[in-house]
Amino acid sequence: MNDRAPAPGELALVEALVNTLDVEKGADSLDTEAGRTAFGLTEAGVPAARELREALRAACLAHAGREVSTASLDRLLAAAPLLVTVDGAGGAGLRPADPGALASRVAAAIASAHADGTWPRLKACEAEDCQWAYYDRSPAGRSRWCTMAVCGSRAKMRKYRAGRAKG
């Protein structure tokens, strides 16, 4: 949908999962074998992955400033246990208790991104017909659209036309 670089580190998993649905076209890559394989899913796991995806989209919309409920994401992540690990140098980290479980991998990615300060920069495009997840690399962290060339231009043109219609 856009030409932005993917989110850093494990946060790329969250971004990729949210972007399995092209809202504008209605195409869901989780309907394909390749899409399921990319996330280690079976057909039986797709409904849970879709629920997780939409809960993550809500969090990304919240990062973009929209008032949304993240209660379903809280519920889904509560069922995704993580383990604290300590490496040979004494550094601590989190890892999924079940590395095969998508929700656990997402929970670990969110925890890691929160710890390094990148989690709030994963946003969803403000355009209702897009809502593509993107990583906001702008200095102030106030980007509103996945791409200025498409979604930003459309929004600005709508605003311009609405102003001309009133005037």
mmCIF file of C-alpha atoms in Angstrom:
data_model
loop_
_atom_site.group_PDB
_atom_site.id
_atom_site.type_symbol
_atom_site.label_atom_id
_atom_site.label_comp_id
_atom_site.label_asym_id
_atom_site.label_seq_id
_atom_site.Cartn_x
_atom_site.Cartn_y
_atom_site.Cartn_z
ATOM 1 C CA MET A 1 0.000 0.000 0.000
ATOM 2 C CA ASN A 2 2.868 2.386 0.709
ATOM 3 C CA ASP A 3 6.577 2.687 0.160
ATOM 4 C CA ARG A 4 7.616 3.245 3.779
ATOM 5 C CA ALA A 5 10.288 1.055 5.304
ATOM 6 C CA PRO A 6 8.898 -1.645 7.582
ATOM 7 C CA ALA A 7 8.756 -1.195 11.327
ATOM 8 C CA PRO A 8 11.993 -1.988 13.156
ATOM 9 C CA GLY A 9 12.755 -5.288 14.847
ATOM 10 C CA GLU A 10 9.991 -7.563 16.018
ATOM 11 C CA LEU A 11 7.447 -4.790 15.513
ATOM 12 C CA ALA A 12 7.568 -5.671 11.804
ATOM 13 C CA LEU A 13 5.549 -8.800 12.681
ATOM 14 C CA VAL A 14 2.734 -6.673 14.121
ATOM 15 C CA GLU A 15 2.788 -4.313 11.131
ATOM 16 C CA ALA A 16 2.720 -7.229 8.698
ATOM 17 C CA LEU A 17 -0.203 -8.871 10.499
ATOM 18 C CA VAL A 18 -2.291 -5.689 10.509
ATOM 19 C CA ASN A 19 -1.537 -5.237 6.815
ATOM 20 C CA THR A 20 -2.850 -8.673 5.840
ATOM 21 C CA LEU A 21 -6.150 -6.916 5.137
ATOM 22 C CA ASP A 22 -6.343 -4.358 2.340
ATOM 23 C CA VAL A 23 -9.363 -2.370 3.588
ATOM 24 C CA GLU A 24 -9.846 -0.503 0.293
ATOM 25 C CA LYS A 25 -9.928 -3.646 -1.865
ATOM 26 C CA GLY A 26 -11.312 -6.021 0.758
ATOM 27 C CA ALA A 27 -8.497 -8.484 0.051
ATOM 28 C CA ASP A 28 -7.357 -10.593 2.996
ATOM 29 C CA SER A 29 -4.047 -12.405 2.518
ATOM 30 C CA LEU A 30 -4.955 -14.737 5.389
ATOM 31 C CA ASP A 31 -7.342 -16.325 2.881
ATOM 32 C CA THR A 32 -4.322 -17.581 0.947
ATOM 33 C CA GLU A 33 -1.951 -20.411 1.761
ATOM 34 C CA ALA A 34 1.025 -18.040 1.445
ATOM 35 C CA GLY A 35 -0.574 -15.574 3.834
ATOM 36 C CA ARG A 36 -1.261 -18.258 6.433
ATOM 37 C CA THR A 37 2.209 -19.750 6.061
ATOM 38 C CA ALA A 38 3.846 -16.362 6.619
ATOM 39 C CA PHE A 39 2.416 -16.356 10.155
ATOM 40 C CA GLY A 40 2.605 -20.097 10.833
ATOM 41 C CA LEU A 41 -1.177 -20.478 10.739
ATOM 42 C CA THR A 42 -3.455 -23.313 9.819
ATOM 43 C CA GLU A 43 -6.917 -22.631 8.412
ATOM 44 C CA ALA A 44 -8.317 -23.311 11.885
ATOM 45 C CA GLY A 45 -6.147 -20.529 13.329
ATOM 46 C CA VAL A 46 -7.286 -17.856 10.864
ATOM 47 C CA PRO A 47 -10.353 -16.612 12.810
ATOM 48 C CA ALA A 48 -8.229 -15.999 15.931
ATOM 49 C CA ALA A 49 -5.560 -14.290 13.807
ATOM 50 C CA ARG A 50 -8.193 -12.009 12.280
ATOM 51 C CA GLU A 51 -9.485 -11.084 15.734
ATOM 52 C CA LEU A 52 -5.920 -10.330 16.848
ATOM 53 C CA ARG A 53 -5.295 -8.331 13.662
ATOM 54 C CA GLU A 54 -8.312 -6.087 14.209
ATOM 55 C CA ALA A 55 -7.444 -5.598 17.886
ATOM 56 C CA LEU A 56 -3.943 -4.546 16.810
ATOM 57 C CA ARG A 57 -5.423 -2.206 14.188
ATOM 58 C CA ALA A 58 -7.413 -0.538 16.994
ATOM 59 C CA ALA A 59 -4.183 -0.002 18.960
ATOM 60 C CA CYS A 60 -2.517 1.463 15.851
ATOM 61 C CA LEU A 61 -5.485 3.803 15.400
ATOM 62 C CA ALA A 62 -5.145 4.807 19.057
ATOM 63 C CA HIS A 63 -1.475 5.644 18.405
ATOM 64 C CA ALA A 64 -2.671 7.884 15.581
ATOM 65 C CA GLY A 65 -4.927 9.767 18.001
ATOM 66 C CA ARG A 66 -8.269 8.079 17.460
ATOM 67 C CA GLU A 67 -10.457 7.171 20.445
ATOM 68 C CA VAL A 68 -10.886 3.386 20.301
ATOM 69 C CA SER A 69 -11.269 0.527 22.738
ATOM 70 C CA THR A 70 -8.257 -1.703 23.191
ATOM 71 C CA ALA A 71 -10.050 -4.061 25.593
ATOM 72 C CA SER A 72 -10.069 -6.925 23.089
ATOM 73 C CA LEU A 73 -6.302 -6.612 22.591
ATOM 74 C CA ASP A 74 -5.824 -6.686 26.367
ATOM 75 C CA ARG A 75 -7.922 -9.861 26.530
ATOM 76 C CA LEU A 76 -6.087 -11.547 23.657
ATOM 77 C CA LEU A 77 -2.638 -10.715 25.004
ATOM 78 C CA ALA A 78 -3.576 -11.892 28.505
ATOM 79 C CA ALA A 79 -3.911 -15.362 26.999
ATOM 80 C CA ALA A 80 -0.443 -15.148 25.421
ATOM 81 C CA PRO A 81 2.085 -16.025 28.143
ATOM 82 C CA LEU A 82 5.642 -14.734 28.006
ATOM 83 C CA LEU A 83 8.747 -15.966 29.778
ATOM 84 C CA VAL A 84 11.515 -13.806 31.208
ATOM 85 C CA THR A 85 14.906 -14.942 29.977
ATOM 86 C CA VAL A 86 18.380 -13.919 31.078
ATOM 87 C CA ASP A 87 21.302 -14.177 28.676
ATOM 88 C CA GLY A 88 24.965 -14.948 29.413
ATOM 89 C CA ALA A 89 25.740 -11.255 29.900
ATOM 90 C CA GLY A 90 22.945 -10.895 32.462
ATOM 91 C CA GLY A 91 20.577 -9.036 30.135
ATOM 92 C CA ALA A 92 16.884 -9.759 30.551
ATOM 93 C CA GLY A 93 14.330 -10.221 27.837
ATOM 94 C CA LEU A 94 10.947 -11.705 27.099
ATOM 95 C CA ARG A 95 10.138 -14.589 24.815
ATOM 96 C CA PRO A 96 6.893 -16.362 23.956
ATOM 97 C CA ALA A 97 6.067 -19.316 26.198
ATOM 98 C CA ASP A 98 4.750 -20.981 23.028
ATOM 99 C CA PRO A 99 6.906 -19.771 20.103
ATOM 100 C CA GLY A 100 4.417 -21.257 17.637
ATOM 101 C CA ALA A 101 1.501 -19.195 18.939
ATOM 102 C CA LEU A 102 0.979 -16.006 16.934
ATOM 103 C CA ALA A 103 -0.534 -14.151 19.911
ATOM 104 C CA SER A 104 2.525 -14.969 22.033
ATOM 105 C CA ARG A 105 4.918 -13.775 19.331
ATOM 106 C CA VAL A 106 2.896 -10.559 18.995
ATOM 107 C CA ALA A 107 2.882 -10.067 22.782
ATOM 108 C CA ALA A 108 6.676 -10.433 22.885
ATOM 109 C CA ALA A 109 7.042 -8.001 19.976
ATOM 110 C CA ILE A 110 4.835 -5.410 21.685
ATOM 111 C CA ALA A 111 6.693 -5.785 25.000
ATOM 112 C CA SER A 112 10.029 -5.362 23.241
ATOM 113 C CA ALA A 113 8.792 -2.363 21.232
ATOM 114 C CA HIS A 114 7.337 -0.752 24.346
ATOM 115 C CA ALA A 115 10.667 -1.209 26.139
ATOM 116 C CA ASP A 116 12.624 0.461 23.341
ATOM 117 C CA GLY A 117 10.034 3.216 22.764
ATOM 118 C CA THR A 118 8.978 2.210 19.248
ATOM 119 C CA TRP A 119 5.485 0.834 20.017
ATOM 120 C CA PRO A 120 3.662 4.218 19.921
ATOM 121 C CA ARG A 121 5.081 4.938 16.458
ATOM 122 C CA LEU A 122 3.250 2.006 14.858
ATOM 123 C CA LYS A 123 0.123 3.722 13.569
ATOM 124 C CA ALA A 124 -2.796 3.106 11.250
ATOM 125 C CA CYS A 125 -3.509 5.463 8.375
ATOM 126 C CA GLU A 126 -6.136 8.056 9.207
ATOM 127 C CA ALA A 127 -8.021 7.403 5.950
ATOM 128 C CA GLU A 128 -11.142 5.317 6.659
ATOM 129 C CA ASP A 129 -10.780 3.455 3.364
ATOM 130 C CA CYS A 130 -7.151 2.576 4.088
ATOM 131 C CA GLN A 131 -6.137 2.063 7.751
ATOM 132 C CA TRP A 132 -2.847 0.564 6.591
ATOM 133 C CA ALA A 133 -0.332 0.134 9.429
ATOM 134 C CA TYR A 134 2.909 2.056 9.069
ATOM 135 C CA TYR A 135 5.853 3.002 11.228
ATOM 136 C CA ASP A 136 6.010 6.756 11.802
ATOM 137 C CA ARG A 137 9.616 7.867 11.357
ATOM 138 C CA SER A 138 8.821 11.590 11.282
ATOM 139 C CA PRO A 139 10.888 13.595 13.794
ATOM 140 C CA ALA A 140 7.842 14.757 15.763
ATOM 141 C CA GLY A 141 5.998 11.427 15.414
ATOM 142 C CA ARG A 142 2.881 13.151 14.089
ATOM 143 C CA SER A 143 2.423 11.509 10.696
ATOM 144 C CA ARG A 144 -1.246 10.914 9.804
ATOM 145 C CA TRP A 145 -1.272 8.898 6.594
ATOM 146 C CA CYS A 146 0.495 5.807 5.319
ATOM 147 C CA THR A 147 1.518 7.775 2.249
ATOM 148 C CA MET A 148 1.197 11.448 1.466
ATOM 149 C CA ALA A 149 1.048 10.696 -2.262
ATOM 150 C CA VAL A 150 -2.258 8.831 -1.987
ATOM 151 C CA CYS A 151 -4.089 9.053 1.336
ATOM 152 C CA GLY A 152 -2.704 12.444 2.361
ATOM 153 C CA SER A 153 -3.454 13.961 -1.033
ATOM 154 C CA ARG A 154 -7.004 12.583 -1.007
ATOM 155 C CA ALA A 155 -7.664 14.002 2.459
ATOM 156 C CA LYS A 156 -6.274 17.411 1.568
ATOM 157 C CA MET A 157 -8.286 17.504 -1.674
ATOM 158 C CA ARG A 158 -11.489 16.614 0.232
ATOM 159 C CA LYS A 159 -10.800 19.385 2.711
ATOM 160 C CA TYR A 160 -10.080 21.855 -0.090
ATOM 161 C CA ARG A 161 -13.281 20.951 -1.961
ATOM 162 C CA ALA A 162 -15.376 21.162 1.193
ATOM 163 C CA GLY A 163 -13.972 24.635 1.849
ATOM 164 C CA ARG A 164 -14.698 25.753 -1.704
ATOM 165 C CA ALA A 165 -18.260 24.395 -1.493
ATOM 166 C CA LYS A 166 -18.919 26.484 1.646
ATOM 167 C CA GLY A 167 -17.324 29.630 0.244
#
